mmCIF file of C-alpha atoms and ligand atoms in Angstrom:
data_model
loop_
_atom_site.group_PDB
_atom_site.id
_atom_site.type_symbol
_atom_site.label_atom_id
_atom_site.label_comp_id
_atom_site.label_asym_id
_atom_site.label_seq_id
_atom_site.Cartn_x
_atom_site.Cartn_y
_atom_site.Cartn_z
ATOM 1 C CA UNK X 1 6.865 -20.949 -1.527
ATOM 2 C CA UNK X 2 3.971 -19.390 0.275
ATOM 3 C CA UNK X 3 4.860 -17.427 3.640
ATOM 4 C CA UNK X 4 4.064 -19.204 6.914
ATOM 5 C CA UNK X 5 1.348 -17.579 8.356
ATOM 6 C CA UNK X 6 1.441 -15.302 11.453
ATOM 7 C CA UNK X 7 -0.832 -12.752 13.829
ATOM 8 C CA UNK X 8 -1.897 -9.889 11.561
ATOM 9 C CA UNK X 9 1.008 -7.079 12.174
ATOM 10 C CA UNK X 10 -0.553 -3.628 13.257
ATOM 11 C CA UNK X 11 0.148 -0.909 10.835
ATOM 12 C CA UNK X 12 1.517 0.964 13.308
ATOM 13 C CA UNK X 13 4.333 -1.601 14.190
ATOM 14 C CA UNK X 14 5.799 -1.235 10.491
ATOM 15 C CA UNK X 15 5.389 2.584 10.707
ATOM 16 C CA UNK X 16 6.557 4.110 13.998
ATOM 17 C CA UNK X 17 9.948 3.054 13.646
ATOM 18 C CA UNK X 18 10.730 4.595 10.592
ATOM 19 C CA UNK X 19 12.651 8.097 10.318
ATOM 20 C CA UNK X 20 13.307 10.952 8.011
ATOM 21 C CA UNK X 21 11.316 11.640 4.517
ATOM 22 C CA UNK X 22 8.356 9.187 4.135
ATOM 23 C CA UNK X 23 6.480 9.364 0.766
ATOM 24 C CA UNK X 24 2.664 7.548 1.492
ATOM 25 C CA UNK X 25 1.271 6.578 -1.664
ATOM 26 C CA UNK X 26 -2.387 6.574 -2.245
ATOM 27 C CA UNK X 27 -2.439 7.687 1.105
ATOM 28 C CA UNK X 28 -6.391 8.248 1.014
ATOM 29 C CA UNK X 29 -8.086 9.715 3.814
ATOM 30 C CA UNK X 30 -4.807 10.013 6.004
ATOM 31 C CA UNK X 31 -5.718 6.400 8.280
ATOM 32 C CA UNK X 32 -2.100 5.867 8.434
ATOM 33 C CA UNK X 33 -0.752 9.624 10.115
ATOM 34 C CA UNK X 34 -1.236 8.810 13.546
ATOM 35 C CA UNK X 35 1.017 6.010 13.780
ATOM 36 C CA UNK X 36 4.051 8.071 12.730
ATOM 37 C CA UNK X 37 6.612 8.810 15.187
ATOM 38 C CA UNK X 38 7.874 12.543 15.335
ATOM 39 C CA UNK X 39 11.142 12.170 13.844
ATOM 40 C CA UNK X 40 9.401 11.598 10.352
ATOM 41 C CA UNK X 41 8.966 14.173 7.321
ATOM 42 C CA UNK X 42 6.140 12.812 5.791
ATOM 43 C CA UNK X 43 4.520 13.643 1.686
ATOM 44 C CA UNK X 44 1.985 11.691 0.299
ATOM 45 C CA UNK X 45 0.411 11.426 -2.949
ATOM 46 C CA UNK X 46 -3.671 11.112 -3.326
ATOM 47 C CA UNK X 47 -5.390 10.998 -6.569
ATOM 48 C CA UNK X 48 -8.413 12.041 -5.412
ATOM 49 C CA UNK X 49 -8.754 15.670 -4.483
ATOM 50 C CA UNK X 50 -11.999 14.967 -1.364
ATOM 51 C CA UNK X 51 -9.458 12.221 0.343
ATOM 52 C CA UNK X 52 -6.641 15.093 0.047
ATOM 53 C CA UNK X 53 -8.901 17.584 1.753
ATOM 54 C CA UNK X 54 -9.867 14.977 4.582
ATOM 55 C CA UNK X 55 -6.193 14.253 5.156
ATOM 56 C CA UNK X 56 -5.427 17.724 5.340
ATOM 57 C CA UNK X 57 -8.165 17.844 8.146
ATOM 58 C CA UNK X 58 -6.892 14.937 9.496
ATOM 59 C CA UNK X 59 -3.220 16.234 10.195
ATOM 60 C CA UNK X 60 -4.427 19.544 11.275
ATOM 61 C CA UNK X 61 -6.476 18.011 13.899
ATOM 62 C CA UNK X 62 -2.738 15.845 14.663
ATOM 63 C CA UNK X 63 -0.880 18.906 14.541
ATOM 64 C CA UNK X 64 1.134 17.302 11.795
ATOM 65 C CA UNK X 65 2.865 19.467 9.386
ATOM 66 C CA UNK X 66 2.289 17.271 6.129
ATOM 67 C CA UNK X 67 2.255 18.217 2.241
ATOM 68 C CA UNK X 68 -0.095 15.796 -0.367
ATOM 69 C CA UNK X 69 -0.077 15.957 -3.431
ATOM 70 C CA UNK X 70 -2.516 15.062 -6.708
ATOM 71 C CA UNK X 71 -0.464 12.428 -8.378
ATOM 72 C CA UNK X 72 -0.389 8.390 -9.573
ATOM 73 C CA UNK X 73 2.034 5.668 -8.033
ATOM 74 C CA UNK X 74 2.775 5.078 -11.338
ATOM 75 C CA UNK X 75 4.774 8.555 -12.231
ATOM 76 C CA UNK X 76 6.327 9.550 -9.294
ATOM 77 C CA UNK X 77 7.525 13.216 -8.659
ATOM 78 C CA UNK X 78 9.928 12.890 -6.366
ATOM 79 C CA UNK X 79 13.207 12.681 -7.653
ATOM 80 C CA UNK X 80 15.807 9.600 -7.496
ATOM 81 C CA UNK X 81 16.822 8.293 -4.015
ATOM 82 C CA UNK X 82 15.469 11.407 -2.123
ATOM 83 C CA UNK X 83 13.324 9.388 0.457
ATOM 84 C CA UNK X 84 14.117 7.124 3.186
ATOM 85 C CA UNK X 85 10.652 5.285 3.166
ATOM 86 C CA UNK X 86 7.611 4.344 0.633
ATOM 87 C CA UNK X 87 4.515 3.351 2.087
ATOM 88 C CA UNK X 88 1.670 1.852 0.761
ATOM 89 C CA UNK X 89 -1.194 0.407 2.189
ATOM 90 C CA UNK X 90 -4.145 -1.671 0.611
ATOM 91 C CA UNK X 91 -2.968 0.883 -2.457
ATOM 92 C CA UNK X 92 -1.282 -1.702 -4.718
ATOM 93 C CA UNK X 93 -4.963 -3.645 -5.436
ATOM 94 C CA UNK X 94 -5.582 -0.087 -7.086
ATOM 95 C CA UNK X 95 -3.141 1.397 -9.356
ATOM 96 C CA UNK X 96 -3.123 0.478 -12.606
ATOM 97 C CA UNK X 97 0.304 -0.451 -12.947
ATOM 98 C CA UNK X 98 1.812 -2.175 -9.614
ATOM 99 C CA UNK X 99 4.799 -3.274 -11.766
ATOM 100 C CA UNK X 100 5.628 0.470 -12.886
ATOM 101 C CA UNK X 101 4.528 1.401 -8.932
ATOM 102 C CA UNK X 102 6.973 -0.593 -7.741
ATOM 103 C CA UNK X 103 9.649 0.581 -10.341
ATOM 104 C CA UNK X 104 8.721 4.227 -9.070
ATOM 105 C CA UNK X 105 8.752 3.163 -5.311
ATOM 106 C CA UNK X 106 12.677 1.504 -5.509
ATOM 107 C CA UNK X 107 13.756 4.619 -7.823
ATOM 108 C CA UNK X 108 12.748 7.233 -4.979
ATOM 109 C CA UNK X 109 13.748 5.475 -2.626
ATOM 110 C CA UNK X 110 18.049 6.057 -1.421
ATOM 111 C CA UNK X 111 20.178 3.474 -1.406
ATOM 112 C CA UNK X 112 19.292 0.700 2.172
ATOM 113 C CA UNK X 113 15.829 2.557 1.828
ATOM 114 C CA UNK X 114 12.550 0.779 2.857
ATOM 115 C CA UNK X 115 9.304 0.303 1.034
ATOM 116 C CA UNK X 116 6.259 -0.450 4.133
ATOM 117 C CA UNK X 117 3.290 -2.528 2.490
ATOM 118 C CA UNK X 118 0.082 -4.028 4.026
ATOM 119 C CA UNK X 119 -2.021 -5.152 1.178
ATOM 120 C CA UNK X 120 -4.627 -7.678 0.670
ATOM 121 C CA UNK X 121 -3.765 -10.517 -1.976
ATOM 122 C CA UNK X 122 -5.294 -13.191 -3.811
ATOM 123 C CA UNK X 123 -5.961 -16.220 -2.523
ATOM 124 C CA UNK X 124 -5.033 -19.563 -3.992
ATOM 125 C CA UNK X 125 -6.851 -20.339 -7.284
ATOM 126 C CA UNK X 126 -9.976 -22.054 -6.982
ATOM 127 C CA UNK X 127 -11.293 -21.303 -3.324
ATOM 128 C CA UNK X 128 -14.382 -19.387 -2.184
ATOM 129 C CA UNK X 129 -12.135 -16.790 -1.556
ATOM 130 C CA UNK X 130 -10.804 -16.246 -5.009
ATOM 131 C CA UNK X 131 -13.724 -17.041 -6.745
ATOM 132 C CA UNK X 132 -15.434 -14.062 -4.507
ATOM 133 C CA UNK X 133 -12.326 -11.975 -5.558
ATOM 134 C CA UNK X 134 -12.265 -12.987 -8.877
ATOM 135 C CA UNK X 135 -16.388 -11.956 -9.002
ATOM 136 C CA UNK X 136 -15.007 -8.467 -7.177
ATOM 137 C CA UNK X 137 -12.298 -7.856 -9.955
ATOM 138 C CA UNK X 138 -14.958 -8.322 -12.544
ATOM 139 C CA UNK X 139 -16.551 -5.210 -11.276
ATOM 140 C CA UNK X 140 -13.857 -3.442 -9.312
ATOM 141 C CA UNK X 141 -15.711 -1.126 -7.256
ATOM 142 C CA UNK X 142 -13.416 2.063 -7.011
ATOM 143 C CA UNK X 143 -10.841 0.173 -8.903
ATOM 144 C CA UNK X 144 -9.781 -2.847 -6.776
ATOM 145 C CA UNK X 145 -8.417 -5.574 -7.888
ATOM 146 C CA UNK X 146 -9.237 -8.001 -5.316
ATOM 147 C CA UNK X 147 -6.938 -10.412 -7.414
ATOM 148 C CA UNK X 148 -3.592 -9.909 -7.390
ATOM 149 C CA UNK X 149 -0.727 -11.634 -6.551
ATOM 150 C CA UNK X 150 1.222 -8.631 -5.006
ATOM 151 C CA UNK X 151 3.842 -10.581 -3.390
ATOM 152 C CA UNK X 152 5.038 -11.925 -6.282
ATOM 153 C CA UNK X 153 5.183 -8.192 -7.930
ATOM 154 C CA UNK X 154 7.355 -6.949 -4.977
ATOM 155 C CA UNK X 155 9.837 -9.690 -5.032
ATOM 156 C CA UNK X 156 9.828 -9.392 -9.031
ATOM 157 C CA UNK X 157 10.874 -5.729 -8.471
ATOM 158 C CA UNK X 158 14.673 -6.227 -7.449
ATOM 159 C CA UNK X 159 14.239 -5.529 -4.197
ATOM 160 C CA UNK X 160 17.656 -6.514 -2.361
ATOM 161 C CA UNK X 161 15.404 -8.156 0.817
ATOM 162 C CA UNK X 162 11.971 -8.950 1.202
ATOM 163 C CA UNK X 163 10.581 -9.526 5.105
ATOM 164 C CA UNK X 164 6.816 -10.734 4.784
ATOM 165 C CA UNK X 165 3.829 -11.766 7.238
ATOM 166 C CA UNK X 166 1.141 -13.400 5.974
ATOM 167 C CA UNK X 167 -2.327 -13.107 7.960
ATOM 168 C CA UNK X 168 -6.133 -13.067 7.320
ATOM 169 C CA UNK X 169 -8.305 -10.231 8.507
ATOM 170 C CA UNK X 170 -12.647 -10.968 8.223
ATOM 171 C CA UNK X 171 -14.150 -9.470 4.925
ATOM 172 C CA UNK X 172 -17.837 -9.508 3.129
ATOM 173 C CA UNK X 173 -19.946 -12.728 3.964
ATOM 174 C CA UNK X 174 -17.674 -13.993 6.582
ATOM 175 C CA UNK X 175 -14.524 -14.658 3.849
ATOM 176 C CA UNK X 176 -11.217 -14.689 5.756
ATOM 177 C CA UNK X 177 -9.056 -12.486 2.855
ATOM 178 C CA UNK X 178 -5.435 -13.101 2.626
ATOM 179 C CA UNK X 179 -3.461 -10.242 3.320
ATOM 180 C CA UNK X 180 0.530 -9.316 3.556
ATOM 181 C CA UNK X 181 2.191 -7.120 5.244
ATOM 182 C CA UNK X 182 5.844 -6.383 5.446
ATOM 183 C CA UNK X 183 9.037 -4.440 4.315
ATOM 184 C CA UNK X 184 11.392 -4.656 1.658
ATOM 185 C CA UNK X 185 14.671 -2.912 1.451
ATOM 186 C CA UNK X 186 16.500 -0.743 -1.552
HETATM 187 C C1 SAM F 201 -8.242 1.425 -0.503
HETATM 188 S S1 SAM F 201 -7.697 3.069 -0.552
HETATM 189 C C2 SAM F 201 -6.414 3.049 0.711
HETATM 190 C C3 SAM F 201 -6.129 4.410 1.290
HETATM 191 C C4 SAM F 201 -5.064 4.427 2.389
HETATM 192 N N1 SAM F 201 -3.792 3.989 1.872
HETATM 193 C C5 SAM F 201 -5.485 3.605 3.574
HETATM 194 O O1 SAM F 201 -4.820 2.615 3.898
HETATM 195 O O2 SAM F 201 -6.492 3.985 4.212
HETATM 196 C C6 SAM F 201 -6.743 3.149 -2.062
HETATM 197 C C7 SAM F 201 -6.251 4.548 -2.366
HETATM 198 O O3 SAM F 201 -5.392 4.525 -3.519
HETATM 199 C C8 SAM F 201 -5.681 5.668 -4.292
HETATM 200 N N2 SAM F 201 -5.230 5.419 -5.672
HETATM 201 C C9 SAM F 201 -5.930 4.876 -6.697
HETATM 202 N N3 SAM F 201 -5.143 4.778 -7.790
HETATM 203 C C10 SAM F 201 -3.930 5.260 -7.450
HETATM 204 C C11 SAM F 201 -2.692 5.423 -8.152
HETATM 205 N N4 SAM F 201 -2.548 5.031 -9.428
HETATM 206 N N5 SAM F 201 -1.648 5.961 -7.479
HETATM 207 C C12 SAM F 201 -1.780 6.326 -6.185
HETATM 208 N N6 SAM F 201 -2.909 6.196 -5.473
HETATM 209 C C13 SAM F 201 -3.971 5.664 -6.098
HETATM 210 C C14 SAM F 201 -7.175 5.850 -4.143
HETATM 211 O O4 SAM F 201 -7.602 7.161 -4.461
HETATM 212 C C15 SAM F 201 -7.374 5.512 -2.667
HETATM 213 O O5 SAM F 201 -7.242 6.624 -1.830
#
């Protein structure tokens, strides 16, 4: 069953209130820092090495004391349940492996921990939309997989709750893309 549909949930809403260690994955360019409150020791992990360096630049400039590191969603360093939070924004499009992500994310994570997503998703088979996103994940530009059906990979993980908004935010040619954004608890 599809997820009523609601307002589009700021980013910041799903982060602020979180506490304690917070591992970002594919945390890019650092877009997500700022809306971290202060009680929060956060990591990240960034593939590519010119996003690390502008996130370093970023938290400097916040006066945030952050560590990222080179590394894939897939193989996680961080050892079992030693962080409170996972985030991941418009990140699961792009690994490889969202199934072994997600396996990563809830073995990290400690026991009642949560996993923050805001992703964009597939939309039902057969519309503009999906044909555009099926056309996209032909050529997936930098890796993006405009295709998936990420939902249905995060409630396929074992995931003891799932709490999800659905919403559309404006993309190429005036498509409205389907997007999710939510939390799910260890
Ligand atoms: C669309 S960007 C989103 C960046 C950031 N999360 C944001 O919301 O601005 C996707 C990011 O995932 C990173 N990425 C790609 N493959 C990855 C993987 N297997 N594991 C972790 N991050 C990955 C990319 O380098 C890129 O920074």
């Amino acid at each position: 069953m599809r997820p009523a549909h609601v307002d589009a949930p700021s980013r910041t809403a799903l982060l602020a209130p979180l506490t304690g260690a917070v591992l970002e994955i594919g945390a890019g360019d650092g877009a997500n820092l700022a809306s971290f409150g202060p009680d929060v020791s956060w990591c990240g992990i960034e593939p590519d090495r010119r996003r690390r360096n502008r996130l370093l630049a970023r938290a400097d400039g916040l006066g945030m004391d952050v560590q990222v590191d080179d590394g894939f969603a897939e193989h996680l360093e961080a050892p079992d349940a030693s962080v409170d939070a996972v985030v991941s924004t418009t990140v699961l499009c792009t690994v490889q492996d969202p199934t072994a992500a997600l396996a990563e994310v809830r073995r990290v994570l400690v026991p009642g921990g949560r996993f923050v997503f805001w992703e964009h998703v597939a939309a039902p088979a057969w519309t503009p939309v999906r044909v555009a996103q099926e056309l996209w994940s032909w050529r997936a530009p930098d890796g993006c997989r405009a295709n998936r059906d990420t939902l249905t990979s995060i409630r396929a993980a074992g995931f003891a709750d799932v709490q999800v908004s659905t919403f559309t935010q404006p993309g190429p040619l005036g498509l409205a893309i389907p997007f999710i954004a939510g939390h799910a608890t260890t």
